[in-house]
Amino acid sequence: MSKAIQAIRGMNDCLPSETNIWQMVETVLRRVASNYGFAEIRMPVVESTALFKRSIGEVTDIVEKEMYTFDDRNGDSLTLRPEGTASCVRAANQHGLLYNQEQRLWYMGPMFRHERPQKGRYRQFHQFGIEAFGLATPDIDAEIITLSSRLWRELGISEHVTLELNSLGSNQERAEYRDALVVFLTEREDQLDEDSKRRMHSNPLRVLDSKNPAVQEALVGAPKLSDYFGEESKTHFEDVCRRLDAAGINYVINDRLVRGLDYYNRTVFEWVTTSLGSQGTVCAGGRYDGLVEQLGGKATPGFGFALGIERLVLMLTSLEKVNNVRPQVDAYLIMLGEEVELKSIQLAEQWRNLVPECRVQNHCGGGNMKKQMKRADKSGAQIALIIGENELAEQKVTVKYLRGQHDQETVLLEQVPSLLKKLI
Ligand code: ATP
Ligand code: MG
């Protein structure tokens, strides 16, 4: 036998035993997005490399070391998208969606980053994202954070996530702060680790959210970004906070929260959990007022977030929030005898027409009663519908209950639809 080919490391199959929980999560995400008046947009998974370099930033982790970049056969540099916002802005620009109009959009799909695979961190993973364009006022910030908060409520995990909130100010304010921070960090360079020393020059704000306790120690007394805010940035942030307070949404202000992508300004936020080990961020986002223009469009404010679906699925599984998932089949049809078998498709089709929510599986592959019953049981169905020559002649069906205590019974064929309705 030749050696079997395996999936690429960090790129997972989603097996039938898991797809039902994925579908449950996806259904909630779609429903909530549409609840708030957001429309779906779908972008390709491959884009020009330049798109991500220009938006995410040349010296971010993603662009420096995580992108799947390759040359197309004609020599163009392409990249498997590492995130959705840049593609979404590209698409909105390209199709004129941003001309004097606001847009409220959502997307869902696979993203690719060459990271070290571990629990909650993969090379192909899935994000659900929300993006709103054309709205500069803090009300949309609060509206979208409220939307994210509803997701946790509907998934039953509200008590397990915390909202962290910060403001990055304007680009100008951040640049001034950056200089002050570099001065501070330079004085303490010997206390920093290699990673932070490197970042100190390329992307100093990222040093603030270093996970290394020694670095955090060295940061005590560092200048505060909010001290560099002008009136506008201050009121914007206060306004977001006031609206969240009014909506009853709890948050913690974390002045070290800076995010790993360059395009953010003003409000940034993350939803974090302690139930996932070190991959604790479930959802992250913020305001990106300069991005549309940076990618060649007319200056248009933006606000959005992305959440990792794998991390949500892991949370729901470990918190045992998934035990009400329905089995694959509700009713299993067993037909005995050649004449009868000929009728099986016709009958099953009739029932599927009449009770579309009910999942009817037709036995295939022949065999005696014992074999067919075994399959019925394995299918997870609640009932087996058994039809032999005698039953067919009398227009009847024997109903065998496969779960729990319930005696077998015989009903008329015409009563089957109402029986199936009761199963759901
Ligand atoms: P992290 O700090 O965990 O690396 P990030 O800041 O790189 O996250 P974003 O780019 O903001 O993450 O992506 C938004 C969300 O997508 C994250 O909060 C996380 O839930 C999910 N995510 C990001 N990278 C991965 C990955 N490699 N595998 C699985 N989920 C991921
Ligand atoms: Mg990352």
Short mmCIF file of C-alpha atoms and ligand atoms in Angstrom, two decimals:
data_model
loop_
_atom_site.label_atom_id
_atom_site.label_comp_id
_atom_site.label_asym_id
_atom_site.label_seq_id
_atom_site.Cartn_x
_atom_site.Cartn_y
_atom_site.Cartn_z
CA MET A 1 0.00 0.00 0.00
CA SER A 2 1.33 3.49 -0.75
CA LYS A 3 1.71 6.04 2.03
CA ALA A 4 -1.48 8.03 2.70
CA ILE A 5 -1.31 11.79 2.17
CA GLN A 6 -2.06 13.89 5.24
CA ALA A 7 -3.60 17.34 5.62
CA ILE A 8 -1.21 20.30 5.90
CA ARG A 9 -0.09 20.99 9.49
CA GLY A 10 -2.35 23.53 11.17
CA MET A 11 -5.10 23.09 8.55
CA ASN A 12 -7.92 21.06 9.99
CA ASP A 13 -10.73 18.95 8.66
CA CYS A 14 -14.07 19.63 10.25
CA LEU A 15 -15.63 16.19 10.69
CA PRO A 16 -19.35 15.34 10.61
CA SER A 17 -19.32 14.98 14.40
CA GLU A 18 -18.22 18.64 14.62
CA THR A 19 -20.05 20.26 11.73
CA ASN A 20 -23.33 20.41 13.62
CA ILE A 21 -21.85 22.68 16.29
CA TRP A 22 -20.19 24.80 13.57
CA GLN A 23 -23.52 25.15 11.83
CA MET A 24 -25.21 26.10 15.09
CA VAL A 25 -22.59 28.83 15.69
CA GLU A 26 -22.77 30.08 12.09
CA THR A 27 -26.56 30.27 12.28
CA VAL A 28 -26.37 32.48 15.38
CA LEU A 29 -23.71 34.73 13.77
CA ARG A 30 -25.76 35.19 10.60
CA ARG A 31 -28.98 35.80 12.46
CA VAL A 32 -27.54 38.37 14.83
CA ALA A 33 -25.77 40.25 12.01
CA SER A 34 -28.99 40.48 10.05
CA ASN A 35 -30.84 41.46 13.24
CA TYR A 36 -28.76 44.66 13.30
CA GLY A 37 -29.29 45.37 9.60
CA PHE A 38 -25.94 44.09 8.28
CA ALA A 39 -25.66 42.49 4.82
CA GLU A 40 -23.31 39.72 3.79
CA ILE A 41 -20.32 40.30 1.50
CA ARG A 42 -18.11 37.50 0.10
CA MET A 43 -14.56 38.15 -1.02
CA PRO A 44 -12.02 35.84 -2.70
CA VAL A 45 -9.49 34.06 -0.45
CA VAL A 46 -6.55 35.16 -2.60
CA GLU A 47 -5.55 38.81 -3.06
CA SER A 48 -2.57 40.82 -4.28
CA THR A 49 0.19 40.76 -1.67
CA ALA A 50 0.39 44.56 -1.84
CA LEU A 51 -3.13 44.83 -0.36
CA PHE A 52 -2.04 43.38 2.99
CA LYS A 53 1.34 45.08 3.08
CA ARG A 54 -0.30 48.44 2.57
CA SER A 55 -3.14 47.94 5.06
CA ILE A 56 -1.99 45.68 7.91
CA GLY A 57 1.49 47.27 7.93
CA GLU A 58 4.93 46.12 6.79
CA VAL A 59 6.29 45.66 10.30
CA THR A 60 3.42 43.75 11.88
CA ASP A 61 3.73 40.06 12.85
CA ILE A 62 1.22 39.12 10.18
CA VAL A 63 3.07 40.71 7.26
CA GLU A 64 6.58 40.03 8.56
CA LYS A 65 6.23 36.33 9.20
CA GLU A 66 2.75 34.89 8.96
CA MET A 67 1.54 35.33 5.38
CA TYR A 68 1.18 32.58 2.80
CA THR A 69 2.66 34.43 -0.15
CA PHE A 70 3.53 32.90 -3.52
CA ASP A 71 4.08 33.87 -7.12
CA ASP A 72 1.25 33.16 -9.52
CA ARG A 73 2.26 31.45 -12.79
CA ASN A 74 2.50 34.83 -14.46
CA GLY A 75 4.79 36.20 -11.73
CA ASP A 76 2.28 38.28 -9.73
CA SER A 77 2.77 38.09 -5.97
CA LEU A 78 -0.40 36.71 -4.36
CA THR A 79 -1.32 36.05 -0.72
CA LEU A 80 -3.88 33.82 0.96
CA ARG A 81 -5.82 36.37 2.98
CA PRO A 82 -4.69 36.53 6.64
CA GLU A 83 -7.76 38.60 7.64
CA GLY A 84 -10.90 40.05 6.12
CA THR A 85 -10.93 43.81 6.66
CA ALA A 86 -8.40 44.69 3.93
CA SER A 87 -10.26 42.53 1.37
CA CYS A 88 -13.58 44.00 2.40
CA VAL A 89 -12.28 47.57 1.96
CA ARG A 90 -10.75 46.61 -1.39
CA ALA A 91 -14.06 45.17 -2.58
CA ALA A 92 -16.12 48.10 -1.30
CA ASN A 93 -13.77 50.56 -3.04
CA GLN A 94 -13.62 48.61 -6.26
CA HIS A 95 -17.41 48.38 -6.61
CA GLY A 96 -18.19 51.93 -5.55
CA LEU A 97 -20.04 50.89 -2.39
CA LEU A 98 -18.62 53.81 -0.45
CA TYR A 99 -19.73 56.75 -2.58
CA ASN A 100 -21.85 58.96 -0.31
CA GLN A 101 -23.41 56.02 1.39
CA GLU A 102 -22.92 54.06 4.55
CA GLN A 103 -22.45 50.31 4.48
CA ARG A 104 -22.99 47.76 7.21
CA LEU A 105 -21.46 44.46 6.16
CA TRP A 106 -20.49 41.04 7.49
CA TYR A 107 -18.42 38.17 6.13
CA MET A 108 -17.39 34.72 7.20
CA GLY A 109 -14.73 32.36 5.90
CA PRO A 110 -11.24 30.88 6.10
CA MET A 111 -8.12 32.97 6.82
CA PHE A 112 -4.50 31.82 6.60
CA ARG A 113 -1.51 32.61 8.82
CA HIS A 114 1.73 30.67 9.12
CA GLU A 115 1.82 30.48 12.92
CA ARG A 116 2.91 27.73 15.30
CA PRO A 117 -0.15 25.47 15.51
CA GLN A 118 -1.52 24.85 19.00
CA LYS A 119 -4.90 24.78 20.73
CA GLY A 120 -6.90 27.74 19.40
CA ARG A 121 -4.19 28.74 16.91
CA TYR A 122 -4.12 27.26 13.42
CA ARG A 123 -2.77 28.00 9.96
CA GLN A 124 -6.17 27.87 8.33
CA PHE A 125 -8.80 29.24 10.68
CA HIS A 126 -12.18 30.87 10.27
CA GLN A 127 -13.33 34.35 11.07
CA PHE A 128 -16.68 36.04 11.21
CA GLY A 129 -16.30 39.77 10.70
CA ILE A 130 -18.39 42.92 10.86
CA GLU A 131 -17.47 46.17 9.08
CA ALA A 132 -19.34 49.49 9.00
CA PHE A 133 -18.30 52.28 6.62
CA GLY A 134 -19.15 55.95 6.44
CA LEU A 135 -19.92 56.50 10.13
CA ALA A 136 -17.50 58.62 12.14
CA THR A 137 -19.59 59.07 15.30
CA PRO A 138 -19.20 57.01 18.50
CA ASP A 139 -22.74 55.64 18.25
CA ILE A 140 -21.68 53.06 15.65
CA ASP A 141 -18.76 51.97 17.86
CA ALA A 142 -21.21 51.27 20.67
CA GLU A 143 -23.78 49.68 18.33
CA ILE A 144 -21.23 47.18 17.00
CA ILE A 145 -19.82 46.36 20.42
CA THR A 146 -23.41 45.76 21.52
CA LEU A 147 -23.87 43.41 18.58
CA SER A 148 -20.81 41.43 19.65
CA SER A 149 -22.12 41.26 23.18
CA ARG A 150 -25.43 39.81 21.94
CA LEU A 151 -23.52 37.02 20.21
CA TRP A 152 -22.17 35.77 23.53
CA ARG A 153 -25.62 36.00 25.10
CA GLU A 154 -27.20 33.99 22.31
CA LEU A 155 -24.44 31.39 22.46
CA GLY A 156 -24.79 31.19 26.25
CA ILE A 157 -21.22 32.22 27.10
CA SER A 158 -21.72 35.77 28.41
CA GLU A 159 -20.34 34.95 31.87
CA HIS A 160 -17.15 33.59 30.35
CA VAL A 161 -16.00 36.62 28.36
CA THR A 162 -14.82 40.09 29.37
CA LEU A 163 -14.78 43.22 27.24
CA GLU A 164 -11.53 45.18 27.23
CA LEU A 165 -11.64 48.65 25.80
CA ASN A 166 -9.10 51.32 24.92
CA SER A 167 -8.55 54.27 22.62
CA LEU A 168 -5.52 54.72 20.37
CA GLY A 169 -6.28 58.36 19.64
CA SER A 170 -5.59 59.87 16.25
CA ASN A 171 -2.56 59.03 14.09
CA GLN A 172 -1.03 62.38 14.99
CA GLU A 173 -1.51 61.84 18.74
CA ARG A 174 -0.18 58.33 18.49
CA ALA A 175 2.92 59.50 16.63
CA GLU A 176 3.71 61.99 19.40
CA TYR A 177 3.14 59.34 22.02
CA ARG A 178 5.29 56.90 20.11
CA ASP A 179 8.27 59.23 20.33
CA ALA A 180 7.82 59.63 24.08
CA LEU A 181 7.48 55.88 24.50
CA VAL A 182 10.66 55.18 22.53
CA VAL A 183 12.57 57.57 24.80
CA PHE A 184 11.18 55.74 27.85
CA LEU A 185 11.95 52.29 26.41
CA THR A 186 15.47 53.25 25.33
CA GLU A 187 16.30 54.16 28.95
CA ARG A 188 15.23 50.65 29.99
CA GLU A 189 16.46 48.69 27.01
CA ASP A 190 18.46 46.25 29.17
CA GLN A 191 15.23 45.15 30.90
CA LEU A 192 13.51 44.23 27.61
CA ASP A 193 13.49 40.83 25.90
CA GLU A 194 14.71 40.31 22.32
CA ASP A 195 11.23 40.59 20.85
CA SER A 196 10.53 43.89 22.58
CA LYS A 197 13.95 45.30 21.66
CA ARG A 198 13.19 44.62 18.04
CA ARG A 199 9.68 46.09 18.31
CA MET A 200 10.94 49.13 20.16
CA HIS A 201 12.17 50.48 16.83
CA SER A 202 9.72 48.97 14.35
CA ASN A 203 6.43 49.03 16.27
CA PRO A 204 6.99 50.33 19.83
CA LEU A 205 3.32 50.32 20.88
CA ARG A 206 3.32 46.54 20.53
CA VAL A 207 5.81 46.37 23.42
CA LEU A 208 2.93 47.48 25.66
CA ASP A 209 1.02 44.24 25.20
CA SER A 210 4.02 41.96 25.62
CA LYS A 211 3.05 38.80 27.52
CA ASN A 212 6.45 38.67 29.25
CA PRO A 213 6.12 39.65 32.97
CA ALA A 214 9.66 41.06 33.01
CA VAL A 215 8.75 43.43 30.18
CA GLN A 216 5.51 44.39 31.93
CA GLU A 217 7.62 45.15 35.02
CA ALA A 218 9.87 47.43 32.97
CA LEU A 219 6.80 49.28 31.69
CA VAL A 220 5.75 50.53 35.12
CA GLY A 221 5.67 54.32 34.96
CA ALA A 222 5.64 54.42 31.14
CA PRO A 223 3.95 57.46 29.58
CA LYS A 224 0.22 57.01 28.94
CA LEU A 225 -1.24 57.31 25.47
CA SER A 226 -4.38 59.02 26.80
CA ASP A 227 -2.25 61.91 28.10
CA TYR A 228 -1.56 62.79 24.46
CA PHE A 229 -5.23 62.94 23.43
CA GLY A 230 -6.79 66.14 22.17
CA GLU A 231 -10.38 67.13 22.92
CA GLU A 232 -11.87 65.18 20.01
CA SER A 233 -10.29 61.86 20.85
CA LYS A 234 -11.18 62.32 24.50
CA THR A 235 -14.86 63.02 23.86
CA HIS A 236 -15.14 60.24 21.30
CA PHE A 237 -13.92 57.68 23.81
CA GLU A 238 -16.04 59.06 26.65
CA ASP A 239 -19.05 58.93 24.36
CA VAL A 240 -18.47 55.28 23.51
CA CYS A 241 -18.17 54.49 27.23
CA ARG A 242 -21.34 56.43 28.07
CA ARG A 243 -23.31 54.57 25.44
CA LEU A 244 -22.06 51.19 26.63
CA ASP A 245 -22.98 52.17 30.19
CA ALA A 246 -26.46 53.11 29.01
CA ALA A 247 -26.78 49.77 27.22
CA GLY A 248 -25.72 47.94 30.38
CA ILE A 249 -22.55 46.49 28.81
CA ASN A 250 -19.70 45.96 31.26
CA TYR A 251 -16.13 46.67 30.19
CA VAL A 252 -12.65 47.10 31.58
CA ILE A 253 -10.47 49.91 30.28
CA ASN A 254 -7.07 48.42 29.41
CA ASP A 255 -4.65 51.17 28.44
CA ARG A 256 -2.13 48.59 27.23
CA LEU A 257 -4.49 47.23 24.58
CA VAL A 258 -2.98 48.26 21.22
CA ARG A 259 -3.88 45.51 18.65
CA GLY A 260 -1.44 44.02 16.18
CA LEU A 261 -2.59 45.71 12.99
CA ASP A 262 -1.49 49.19 11.99
CA TYR A 263 -4.74 50.56 10.65
CA TYR A 264 -6.59 51.15 13.91
CA ASN A 265 -7.26 54.55 15.48
CA ARG A 266 -9.45 55.71 18.37
CA THR A 267 -11.65 52.92 19.81
CA VAL A 268 -10.17 49.41 20.03
CA PHE A 269 -11.61 46.45 21.92
CA GLU A 270 -11.17 42.76 22.61
CA TRP A 271 -13.37 40.11 24.14
CA VAL A 272 -11.16 37.83 26.23
CA THR A 273 -11.76 34.61 28.11
CA THR A 274 -9.86 32.55 30.65
CA SER A 275 -11.37 29.28 29.40
CA LEU A 276 -9.04 28.87 26.41
CA GLY A 277 -5.60 28.90 28.01
CA SER A 278 -3.18 31.31 26.38
CA GLN A 279 -5.24 31.84 23.21
CA GLY A 280 -7.60 34.01 25.23
CA THR A 281 -8.86 36.52 22.66
CA VAL A 282 -12.10 35.46 21.05
CA CYS A 283 -12.99 38.65 19.22
CA ALA A 284 -11.14 41.87 18.44
CA GLY A 285 -11.67 45.07 16.52
CA GLY A 286 -11.95 48.80 16.47
CA ARG A 287 -12.03 51.95 14.40
CA TYR A 288 -10.00 52.38 11.22
CA ASP A 289 -10.76 55.82 9.81
CA GLY A 290 -7.69 56.04 7.58
CA LEU A 291 -7.81 52.63 5.91
CA VAL A 292 -10.17 53.27 3.01
CA GLU A 293 -8.12 56.24 1.86
CA GLN A 294 -4.88 54.37 2.44
CA LEU A 295 -6.14 51.72 0.01
CA GLY A 296 -6.92 54.27 -2.67
CA GLY A 297 -10.54 55.16 -1.88
CA LYS A 298 -12.16 58.42 -0.84
CA ALA A 299 -11.56 59.11 2.88
CA THR A 300 -14.26 57.09 4.69
CA PRO A 301 -14.42 56.18 8.37
CA GLY A 302 -14.71 52.52 9.31
CA PHE A 303 -15.37 50.38 12.35
CA GLY A 304 -15.32 46.60 12.64
CA PHE A 305 -14.26 43.42 14.40
CA ALA A 306 -13.38 39.83 13.65
CA LEU A 307 -13.91 36.76 15.81
CA GLY A 308 -12.26 33.37 15.61
CA ILE A 309 -14.84 30.64 15.06
CA GLU A 310 -12.50 27.81 16.18
CA ARG A 311 -12.01 29.53 19.52
CA LEU A 312 -15.78 29.89 19.94
CA VAL A 313 -16.34 26.24 19.09
CA LEU A 314 -13.61 25.23 21.58
CA MET A 315 -15.25 27.36 24.27
CA LEU A 316 -18.71 25.99 23.64
CA THR A 317 -17.37 22.44 23.72
CA SER A 318 -15.31 22.84 26.87
CA LEU A 319 -18.18 24.64 28.63
CA GLU A 320 -20.52 21.81 27.52
CA LYS A 321 -22.91 24.16 25.79
CA VAL A 322 -23.44 21.78 22.88
CA ASN A 323 -25.38 18.82 24.23
CA ASN A 324 -28.67 19.82 22.61
CA VAL A 325 -27.35 19.21 19.10
CA ARG A 326 -29.84 17.16 17.08
CA PRO A 327 -28.74 13.79 15.60
CA GLN A 328 -28.37 13.55 11.84
CA VAL A 329 -31.53 11.53 11.17
CA ASP A 330 -35.05 11.60 12.65
CA ALA A 331 -36.73 8.65 10.89
CA TYR A 332 -35.21 5.64 9.16
CA LEU A 333 -37.19 3.83 6.47
CA ILE A 334 -36.88 0.03 6.28
CA MET A 335 -38.43 -1.75 3.29
CA LEU A 336 -38.60 -5.55 3.08
CA GLY A 337 -39.33 -7.33 -0.21
CA GLU A 338 -38.63 -6.48 -3.83
CA GLU A 339 -42.07 -5.03 -4.61
CA VAL A 340 -41.96 -2.89 -1.52
CA GLU A 341 -38.45 -1.60 -2.10
CA LEU A 342 -39.55 -0.18 -5.45
CA LYS A 343 -41.96 2.08 -3.56
CA SER A 344 -39.43 3.32 -0.98
CA ILE A 345 -38.14 6.36 -2.85
CA GLN A 346 -41.64 7.47 -3.72
CA LEU A 347 -42.84 7.23 -0.11
CA ALA A 348 -39.81 8.92 1.38
CA GLU A 349 -40.12 11.76 -1.16
CA GLN A 350 -43.77 12.26 -0.25
CA TRP A 351 -42.92 12.57 3.44
CA ARG A 352 -40.02 14.92 2.78
CA ASN A 353 -42.39 17.12 0.75
CA LEU A 354 -44.98 17.18 3.48
CA VAL A 355 -42.65 17.54 6.48
CA PRO A 356 -39.51 19.24 5.16
CA GLU A 357 -38.01 19.86 8.62
CA CYS A 358 -37.94 16.12 9.32
CA ARG A 359 -34.82 14.21 8.23
CA VAL A 360 -35.84 10.92 6.65
CA GLN A 361 -33.10 8.48 5.75
CA ASN A 362 -33.90 5.75 3.26
CA HIS A 363 -32.16 2.41 3.83
CA CYS A 364 -29.85 1.51 0.94
CA GLY A 365 -27.93 -1.68 0.34
CA GLY A 366 -30.67 -4.30 0.94
CA GLY A 367 -30.35 -7.04 3.57
CA ASN A 368 -32.69 -8.70 6.05
CA MET A 369 -34.65 -7.11 8.87
CA LYS A 370 -31.84 -7.58 11.38
CA LYS A 371 -29.26 -5.82 9.22
CA GLN A 372 -31.59 -2.95 8.38
CA MET A 373 -32.59 -2.46 12.05
CA LYS A 374 -28.93 -2.34 13.03
CA ARG A 375 -28.36 0.48 10.55
CA ALA A 376 -31.49 2.29 11.73
CA ASP A 377 -30.20 2.21 15.27
CA LYS A 378 -26.75 3.43 14.25
CA SER A 379 -28.21 6.34 12.29
CA GLY A 380 -29.33 8.01 15.51
CA ALA A 381 -32.94 8.13 14.29
CA GLN A 382 -35.74 8.25 16.82
CA ILE A 383 -37.97 5.86 14.90
CA ALA A 384 -37.73 3.12 12.27
CA LEU A 385 -40.62 2.95 9.79
CA ILE A 386 -40.92 -0.66 8.66
CA ILE A 387 -42.87 -1.71 5.59
CA GLY A 388 -43.13 -5.33 4.38
CA GLU A 389 -45.43 -6.98 1.77
CA ASN A 390 -48.33 -7.26 4.25
CA GLU A 391 -48.05 -3.68 5.44
CA LEU A 392 -47.95 -2.38 1.89
CA ALA A 393 -51.05 -4.39 0.93
CA GLU A 394 -52.91 -2.86 3.91
CA GLN A 395 -51.42 0.63 3.37
CA LYS A 396 -49.87 0.49 6.83
CA VAL A 397 -46.49 0.92 8.44
CA THR A 398 -44.95 -0.52 11.59
CA VAL A 399 -43.33 2.11 13.79
CA LYS A 400 -40.52 1.01 16.04
CA TYR A 401 -39.28 3.51 18.63
CA LEU A 402 -35.50 3.35 18.86
CA ARG A 403 -34.94 5.62 21.88
CA GLY A 404 -36.63 5.42 25.27
CA GLN A 405 -39.59 3.27 26.33
CA HIS A 406 -42.40 3.20 23.81
CA ASP A 407 -44.21 0.17 22.38
CA GLN A 408 -44.09 -0.64 18.70
CA GLU A 409 -47.28 0.32 16.85
CA THR A 410 -48.90 0.05 13.44
CA VAL A 411 -50.35 3.15 11.78
CA LEU A 412 -51.88 3.96 8.39
CA LEU A 413 -49.50 5.31 5.74
CA GLU A 414 -51.47 8.52 5.62
CA GLN A 415 -50.83 9.09 9.33
CA VAL A 416 -47.04 9.05 8.89
CA PRO A 417 -46.66 12.80 8.16
CA SER A 418 -48.33 13.80 11.41
CA LEU A 419 -46.18 11.26 13.25
CA LEU A 420 -43.04 12.77 11.68
CA LYS A 421 -44.11 16.27 12.69
CA LYS A 422 -44.24 15.12 16.30
CA LEU A 423 -40.58 14.07 16.14
CA ILE A 424 -39.28 17.60 15.66
P1 ATP B 1 -3.76 36.64 18.71
O1 ATP B 1 -3.35 37.71 19.64
O2 ATP B 1 -4.46 35.49 19.38
O3 ATP B 1 -2.67 36.21 17.78
P2 ATP B 1 -4.65 38.47 16.68
O4 ATP B 1 -4.56 39.79 17.35
O5 ATP B 1 -3.58 38.04 15.76
O6 ATP B 1 -4.88 37.30 17.78
P3 ATP B 1 -6.83 39.26 14.95
O7 ATP B 1 -5.98 39.43 13.76
O8 ATP B 1 -7.38 40.44 15.61
O9 ATP B 1 -6.07 38.31 16.00
O10 ATP B 1 -8.01 38.25 14.60
C1 ATP B 1 -9.27 38.27 15.28
C2 ATP B 1 -9.56 36.94 15.92
O11 ATP B 1 -9.29 35.86 15.04
C3 ATP B 1 -8.71 36.62 17.13
O12 ATP B 1 -9.23 37.25 18.26
C4 ATP B 1 -8.85 35.12 17.23
O13 ATP B 1 -10.07 34.75 17.84
C5 ATP B 1 -8.89 34.71 15.79
N1 ATP B 1 -7.56 34.25 15.32
C6 ATP B 1 -6.49 35.01 14.95
N2 ATP B 1 -5.47 34.25 14.56
C7 ATP B 1 -5.89 32.95 14.70
C8 ATP B 1 -5.28 31.67 14.44
N3 ATP B 1 -4.05 31.57 13.95
N4 ATP B 1 -6.01 30.56 14.69
C9 ATP B 1 -7.27 30.64 15.17
N5 ATP B 1 -7.89 31.81 15.42
C10 ATP B 1 -7.22 32.95 15.19
MG MG B 2 -1.85 36.85 15.94
#
